[in-house]
């Protein structure tokens, strides 16, 4: 779930910043992707919901989602900020920032 | 899987970065040899947390990027033949030849398949005796043994419909070429450990031999051998000062050093 900061401003360009550590990725998914040379952020992920909600109700929505058996791993993973329109950036585990690229065609395993 | 999370631990990485900040007192133009290292550096933003004086130059160790254009053109020609099942590592499919890439050949009806191992291609040859199965054998020392094994197995099984388009390259000559180039500013290498795991360290010249051939500092080859000696190349006696005190020295030094391009000192560009 992504909180929408700066909603009061009239027309700011929107970008999304995601905290990598907060994105729930099951260990078995991560391990399989590592073995196959794929990035879990780029693999099709059916049956998932990404909600963009106002920050003042974010905790409330999160609590309701977590109360449901299918939503118990729900988490706030980032926020919408003023920035370059359409850009998604992520904060890595090291605290660095990187641009999250759009998937480019078919996913290809890396040789090394 | 064990030993995956351990290498992704942000807290450990931050501690190592702090240690690098603590011991670094001068600028270093460092080349990471392997593209897997480059990928990890960019993916995790490691370049952003290193001291400002540590310059990372992307090296030549991308097996896909260093495959010559004429070999890719040969691959495209072979893969286009109707009797051929062409097998390749996945990331080779997007690398353009003179006109198109393997993806395009596939979309035009070519039988192009992604395999994880050359032995998968051997199994395909076994399963489809009426097809000519060709494996695109590219890469450095790390992929060569598995490709050789595939040829060995195919011969043992008496397969007549398996062949390989081979384009293998070696890491140490590439490093030596960079070090001996008069235009190279590289002072240290983050060497490819997995190549050493296959070949050992004997391929690398000693630091003295490098120093004779290179006009750069004598310690360059040390990082190639760091796994055996467990030394930190940038560290010498009396330089363990706080990073802040040396900041001015860095800026002076950086002013003399022309900025690098992202293609690296080898002049190789990435095609991906």
PDB file of N, CA and C in Angstrom, chain A residues 52-106:
ATOM      1  N   UNK A  52      -3.362   2.927  -3.503  1.00  0.00           N
ATOM      2  CA  UNK A  52      -2.816   4.247  -3.208  1.00  0.00           C
ATOM      3  C   UNK A  52      -3.886   5.006  -2.424  1.00  0.00           C
ATOM      4  N   UNK A  53      -3.572   5.317  -1.174  1.00  0.00           N
ATOM      5  CA  UNK A  53      -4.591   5.923  -0.300  1.00  0.00           C
ATOM      6  C   UNK A  53      -4.031   7.187   0.358  1.00  0.00           C
ATOM      7  N   UNK A  54      -4.929   8.016   0.845  1.00  0.00           N
ATOM      8  CA  UNK A  54      -4.514   9.251   1.533  1.00  0.00           C
ATOM      9  C   UNK A  54      -3.771   8.889   2.819  1.00  0.00           C
ATOM     10  N   UNK A  55      -2.719   9.631   3.149  1.00  0.00           N
ATOM     11  CA  UNK A  55      -1.898   9.249   4.304  1.00  0.00           C
ATOM     12  C   UNK A  55      -2.675   9.225   5.621  1.00  0.00           C
ATOM     13  N   UNK A  56      -3.689  10.085   5.756  1.00  0.00           N
ATOM     14  CA  UNK A  56      -4.394  10.138   7.047  1.00  0.00           C
ATOM     15  C   UNK A  56      -5.238   8.895   7.317  1.00  0.00           C
ATOM     16  N   UNK A  57      -5.554   8.139   6.264  1.00  0.00           N
ATOM     17  CA  UNK A  57      -6.342   6.907   6.505  1.00  0.00           C
ATOM     18  C   UNK A  57      -5.504   5.646   6.259  1.00  0.00           C
ATOM     19  N   UNK A  58      -4.214   5.834   5.971  1.00  0.00           N
ATOM     20  CA  UNK A  58      -3.378   4.689   5.586  1.00  0.00           C
ATOM     21  C   UNK A  58      -3.354   3.605   6.668  1.00  0.00           C
ATOM     22  N   UNK A  59      -3.161   4.023   7.922  1.00  0.00           N
ATOM     23  CA  UNK A  59      -3.064   3.033   9.003  1.00  0.00           C
ATOM     24  C   UNK A  59      -4.372   2.272   9.176  1.00  0.00           C
ATOM     25  N   UNK A  60      -5.456   3.016   9.028  1.00  0.00           N
ATOM     26  CA  UNK A  60      -6.782   2.416   9.174  1.00  0.00           C
ATOM     27  C   UNK A  60      -7.016   1.358   8.087  1.00  0.00           C
ATOM     28  N   UNK A  61      -6.696   1.732   6.840  1.00  0.00           N
ATOM     29  CA  UNK A  61      -6.877   0.800   5.721  1.00  0.00           C
ATOM     30  C   UNK A  61      -5.974  -0.418   5.908  1.00  0.00           C
ATOM     31  N   UNK A  62      -4.749  -0.148   6.336  1.00  0.00           N
ATOM     32  CA  UNK A  62      -3.792  -1.249   6.541  1.00  0.00           C
ATOM     33  C   UNK A  62      -4.322  -2.238   7.579  1.00  0.00           C
ATOM     34  N   UNK A  63      -4.862  -1.699   8.680  1.00  0.00           N
ATOM     35  CA  UNK A  63      -5.384  -2.559   9.747  1.00  0.00           C
ATOM     36  C   UNK A  63      -6.522  -3.446   9.221  1.00  0.00           C
ATOM     37  N   UNK A  64      -7.388  -2.852   8.404  1.00  0.00           N
ATOM     38  CA  UNK A  64      -8.499  -3.633   7.845  1.00  0.00           C
ATOM     39  C   UNK A  64      -7.976  -4.734   6.908  1.00  0.00           C
ATOM     40  N   UNK A  65      -6.967  -4.380   6.116  1.00  0.00           N
ATOM     41  CA  UNK A  65      -6.403  -5.382   5.195  1.00  0.00           C
ATOM     42  C   UNK A  65      -5.736  -6.511   5.978  1.00  0.00           C
ATOM     43  N   UNK A  66      -4.997  -6.155   7.009  1.00  0.00           N
ATOM     44  CA  UNK A  66      -4.277  -7.179   7.777  1.00  0.00           C
ATOM     45  C   UNK A  66      -5.230  -8.074   8.563  1.00  0.00           C
ATOM     46  N   UNK A  67      -6.436  -7.555   8.835  1.00  0.00           N
ATOM     47  CA  UNK A  67      -7.413  -8.350   9.580  1.00  0.00           C
ATOM     48  C   UNK A  67      -7.978  -9.484   8.725  1.00  0.00           C
ATOM     49  N   UNK A  68      -7.847  -9.352   7.403  1.00  0.00           N
ATOM     50  CA  UNK A  68      -8.338 -10.395   6.498  1.00  0.00           C
ATOM     51  C   UNK A  68      -7.235 -11.447   6.302  1.00  0.00           C
ATOM     52  N   UNK A  69      -7.617 -12.722   6.277  1.00  0.00           N
ATOM     53  CA  UNK A  69      -6.582 -13.777   6.136  1.00  0.00           C
ATOM     54  C   UNK A  69      -5.699 -13.593   4.895  1.00  0.00           C
ATOM     55  N   UNK A  70      -6.290 -13.124   3.807  1.00  0.00           N
ATOM     56  CA  UNK A  70      -5.493 -12.959   2.580  1.00  0.00           C
ATOM     57  C   UNK A  70      -4.642 -11.692   2.598  1.00  0.00           C
ATOM     58  N   UNK A  71      -4.881 -10.840   3.587  1.00  0.00           N
ATOM     59  CA  UNK A  71      -4.151  -9.569   3.620  1.00  0.00           C
ATOM     60  C   UNK A  71      -3.218  -9.436   4.809  1.00  0.00           C
ATOM     61  N   UNK A  72      -2.923 -10.556   5.447  1.00  0.00           N
ATOM     62  CA  UNK A  72      -2.165 -10.432   6.695  1.00  0.00           C
ATOM     63  C   UNK A  72      -0.733  -9.932   6.477  1.00  0.00           C
ATOM     64  N   UNK A  73      -0.196 -10.107   5.265  1.00  0.00           N
ATOM     65  CA  UNK A  73       1.154  -9.595   4.990  1.00  0.00           C
ATOM     66  C   UNK A  73       1.130  -8.177   4.416  1.00  0.00           C
ATOM     67  N   UNK A  74      -0.047  -7.544   4.384  1.00  0.00           N
ATOM     68  CA  UNK A  74      -0.141  -6.190   3.809  1.00  0.00           C
ATOM     69  C   UNK A  74       0.812  -5.236   4.537  1.00  0.00           C
ATOM     70  N   UNK A  75       1.364  -4.311   3.803  1.00  0.00           N
ATOM     71  CA  UNK A  75       2.332  -3.384   4.399  1.00  0.00           C
ATOM     72  C   UNK A  75       2.276  -2.055   3.655  1.00  0.00           C
ATOM     73  N   UNK A  76       2.660  -1.012   4.357  1.00  0.00           N
ATOM     74  CA  UNK A  76       2.845   0.285   3.694  1.00  0.00           C
ATOM     75  C   UNK A  76       4.252   0.264   3.096  1.00  0.00           C
ATOM     76  N   UNK A  77       4.334   0.352   1.792  1.00  0.00           N
ATOM     77  CA  UNK A  77       5.637   0.145   1.137  1.00  0.00           C
ATOM     78  C   UNK A  77       6.251   1.429   0.596  1.00  0.00           C
ATOM     79  N   UNK A  78       5.507   2.519   0.631  1.00  0.00           N
ATOM     80  CA  UNK A  78       6.116   3.739   0.095  1.00  0.00           C
ATOM     81  C   UNK A  78       5.136   4.878   0.079  1.00  0.00           C
ATOM     82  N   UNK A  79       5.496   5.935  -0.630  1.00  0.00           N
ATOM     83  CA  UNK A  79       4.567   7.059  -0.721  1.00  0.00           C
ATOM     84  C   UNK A  79       4.688   7.776  -2.055  1.00  0.00           C
ATOM     85  N   UNK A  80       3.607   8.464  -2.376  1.00  0.00           N
ATOM     86  CA  UNK A  80       3.589   9.291  -3.580  1.00  0.00           C
ATOM     87  C   UNK A  80       4.138  10.660  -3.211  1.00  0.00           C
ATOM     88  N   UNK A  81       5.081  11.124  -4.014  1.00  0.00           N
ATOM     89  CA  UNK A  81       5.699  12.411  -3.717  1.00  0.00           C
ATOM     90  C   UNK A  81       5.666  13.286  -4.955  1.00  0.00           C
ATOM     91  N   UNK A  82       5.871  14.568  -4.711  1.00  0.00           N
ATOM     92  CA  UNK A  82       6.071  15.455  -5.862  1.00  0.00           C
ATOM     93  C   UNK A  82       7.418  15.096  -6.469  1.00  0.00           C
ATOM     94  N   UNK A  83       7.485  15.028  -7.761  1.00  0.00           N
ATOM     95  CA  UNK A  83       8.739  14.660  -8.401  1.00  0.00           C
ATOM     96  C   UNK A  83       8.523  14.526  -9.883  1.00  0.00           C
ATOM     97  N   UNK A  84       9.427  13.790 -10.534  1.00  0.00           N
ATOM     98  CA  UNK A  84       9.263  13.605 -11.972  1.00  0.00           C
ATOM     99  C   UNK A  84       8.050  12.720 -12.228  1.00  0.00           C
ATOM    100  N   UNK A  85       7.151  13.198 -13.022  1.00  0.00           N
ATOM    101  CA  UNK A  85       5.893  12.485 -13.210  1.00  0.00           C
ATOM    102  C   UNK A  85       6.128  11.084 -13.756  1.00  0.00           C
ATOM    103  N   UNK A  86       5.461  10.136 -13.160  1.00  0.00           N
ATOM    104  CA  UNK A  86       5.502   8.770 -13.667  1.00  0.00           C
ATOM    105  C   UNK A  86       6.710   7.972 -13.232  1.00  0.00           C
ATOM    106  N   UNK A  87       7.619   8.583 -12.472  1.00  0.00           N
ATOM    107  CA  UNK A  87       8.834   7.855 -12.104  1.00  0.00           C
ATOM    108  C   UNK A  87       8.617   7.058 -10.816  1.00  0.00           C
ATOM    109  N   UNK A  88       9.128   5.838 -10.788  1.00  0.00           N
ATOM    110  CA  UNK A  88       9.131   5.050  -9.561  1.00  0.00           C
ATOM    111  C   UNK A  88      10.578   4.882  -9.120  1.00  0.00           C
ATOM    112  N   UNK A  89      10.849   5.294  -7.894  1.00  0.00           N
ATOM    113  CA  UNK A  89      12.197   5.126  -7.342  1.00  0.00           C
ATOM    114  C   UNK A  89      12.086   4.230  -6.121  1.00  0.00           C
ATOM    115  N   UNK A  90      13.200   3.625  -5.752  1.00  0.00           N
ATOM    116  CA  UNK A  90      13.165   2.812  -4.538  1.00  0.00           C
ATOM    117  C   UNK A  90      14.358   3.155  -3.663  1.00  0.00           C
ATOM    118  N   UNK A  91      14.122   3.035  -2.353  1.00  0.00           N
ATOM    119  CA  UNK A  91      15.230   3.183  -1.416  1.00  0.00           C
ATOM    120  C   UNK A  91      15.730   1.792  -1.088  1.00  0.00           C
ATOM    121  N   UNK A  92      17.004   1.540  -1.387  1.00  0.00           N
ATOM    122  CA  UNK A  92      17.536   0.187  -1.214  1.00  0.00           C
ATOM    123  C   UNK A  92      17.822  -0.070   0.263  1.00  0.00           C
ATOM    124  N   UNK A  93      18.163  -1.313   0.566  1.00  0.00           N
ATOM    125  CA  UNK A  93      18.476  -1.691   1.944  1.00  0.00           C
ATOM    126  C   UNK A  93      19.659  -0.890   2.482  1.00  0.00           C
ATOM    127  N   UNK A  94      20.478  -0.361   1.582  1.00  0.00           N
ATOM    128  CA  UNK A  94      21.646   0.417   1.996  1.00  0.00           C
ATOM    129  C   UNK A  94      21.301   1.886   2.208  1.00  0.00           C
ATOM    130  N   UNK A  95      20.056   2.263   1.913  1.00  0.00           N
ATOM    131  CA  UNK A  95      19.675   3.660   2.052  1.00  0.00           C
ATOM    132  C   UNK A  95      19.921   4.465   0.790  1.00  0.00           C
ATOM    133  N   UNK A  96      20.389   3.828  -0.265  1.00  0.00           N
ATOM    134  CA  UNK A  96      20.601   4.520  -1.542  1.00  0.00           C
ATOM    135  C   UNK A  96      19.282   4.559  -2.313  1.00  0.00           C
ATOM    136  N   UNK A  97      19.227   5.396  -3.323  1.00  0.00           N
ATOM    137  CA  UNK A  97      18.010   5.509  -4.130  1.00  0.00           C
ATOM    138  C   UNK A  97      18.311   5.084  -5.560  1.00  0.00           C
ATOM    139  N   UNK A  98      17.418   4.331  -6.162  1.00  0.00           N
ATOM    140  CA  UNK A  98      17.592   3.951  -7.559  1.00  0.00           C
ATOM    141  C   UNK A  98      16.253   4.071  -8.282  1.00  0.00           C
ATOM    142  N   UNK A  99      16.323   4.285  -9.561  1.00  0.00           N
ATOM    143  CA  UNK A  99      15.115   4.327 -10.368  1.00  0.00           C
ATOM    144  C   UNK A  99      14.699   2.893 -10.667  1.00  0.00           C
ATOM    145  N   UNK A 100      13.428   2.583 -10.493  1.00  0.00           N
ATOM    146  CA  UNK A 100      12.926   1.245 -10.828  1.00  0.00           C
ATOM    147  C   UNK A 100      12.511   1.262 -12.301  1.00  0.00           C
ATOM    148  N   UNK A 101      13.216   0.510 -13.138  1.00  0.00           N
ATOM    149  CA  UNK A 101      12.895   0.561 -14.565  1.00  0.00           C
ATOM    150  C   UNK A 101      11.635  -0.225 -14.889  1.00  0.00           C
ATOM    151  N   UNK A 102      10.972   0.154 -15.944  1.00  0.00           N
ATOM    152  CA  UNK A 102       9.834  -0.623 -16.431  1.00  0.00           C
ATOM    153  C   UNK A 102      10.354  -1.939 -17.002  1.00  0.00           C
ATOM    154  N   UNK A 103       9.615  -3.021 -16.818  1.00  0.00           N
ATOM    155  CA  UNK A 103      10.049  -4.279 -17.434  1.00  0.00           C
ATOM    156  C   UNK A 103      10.140  -4.120 -18.951  1.00  0.00           C
ATOM    157  N   UNK A 104      11.215  -4.665 -19.522  1.00  0.00           N
ATOM    158  CA  UNK A 104      11.454  -4.492 -20.958  1.00  0.00           C
ATOM    159  C   UNK A 104      11.226  -5.820 -21.660  1.00  0.00           C
ATOM    160  N   UNK A 105      10.053  -5.991 -22.221  1.00  0.00           N
ATOM    161  CA  UNK A 105       9.765  -7.220 -22.961  1.00  0.00           C
ATOM    162  C   UNK A 105       9.814  -8.452 -22.077  1.00  0.00           C
ATOM    163  N   UNK A 106      10.191  -9.563 -22.698  1.00  0.00           N
ATOM    164  CA  UNK A 106      10.236 -10.840 -21.990  1.00  0.00           C
ATOM    165  C   UNK A 106      11.364 -10.830 -20.956  1.00  0.00           C
TER     166      UNK A 106
END
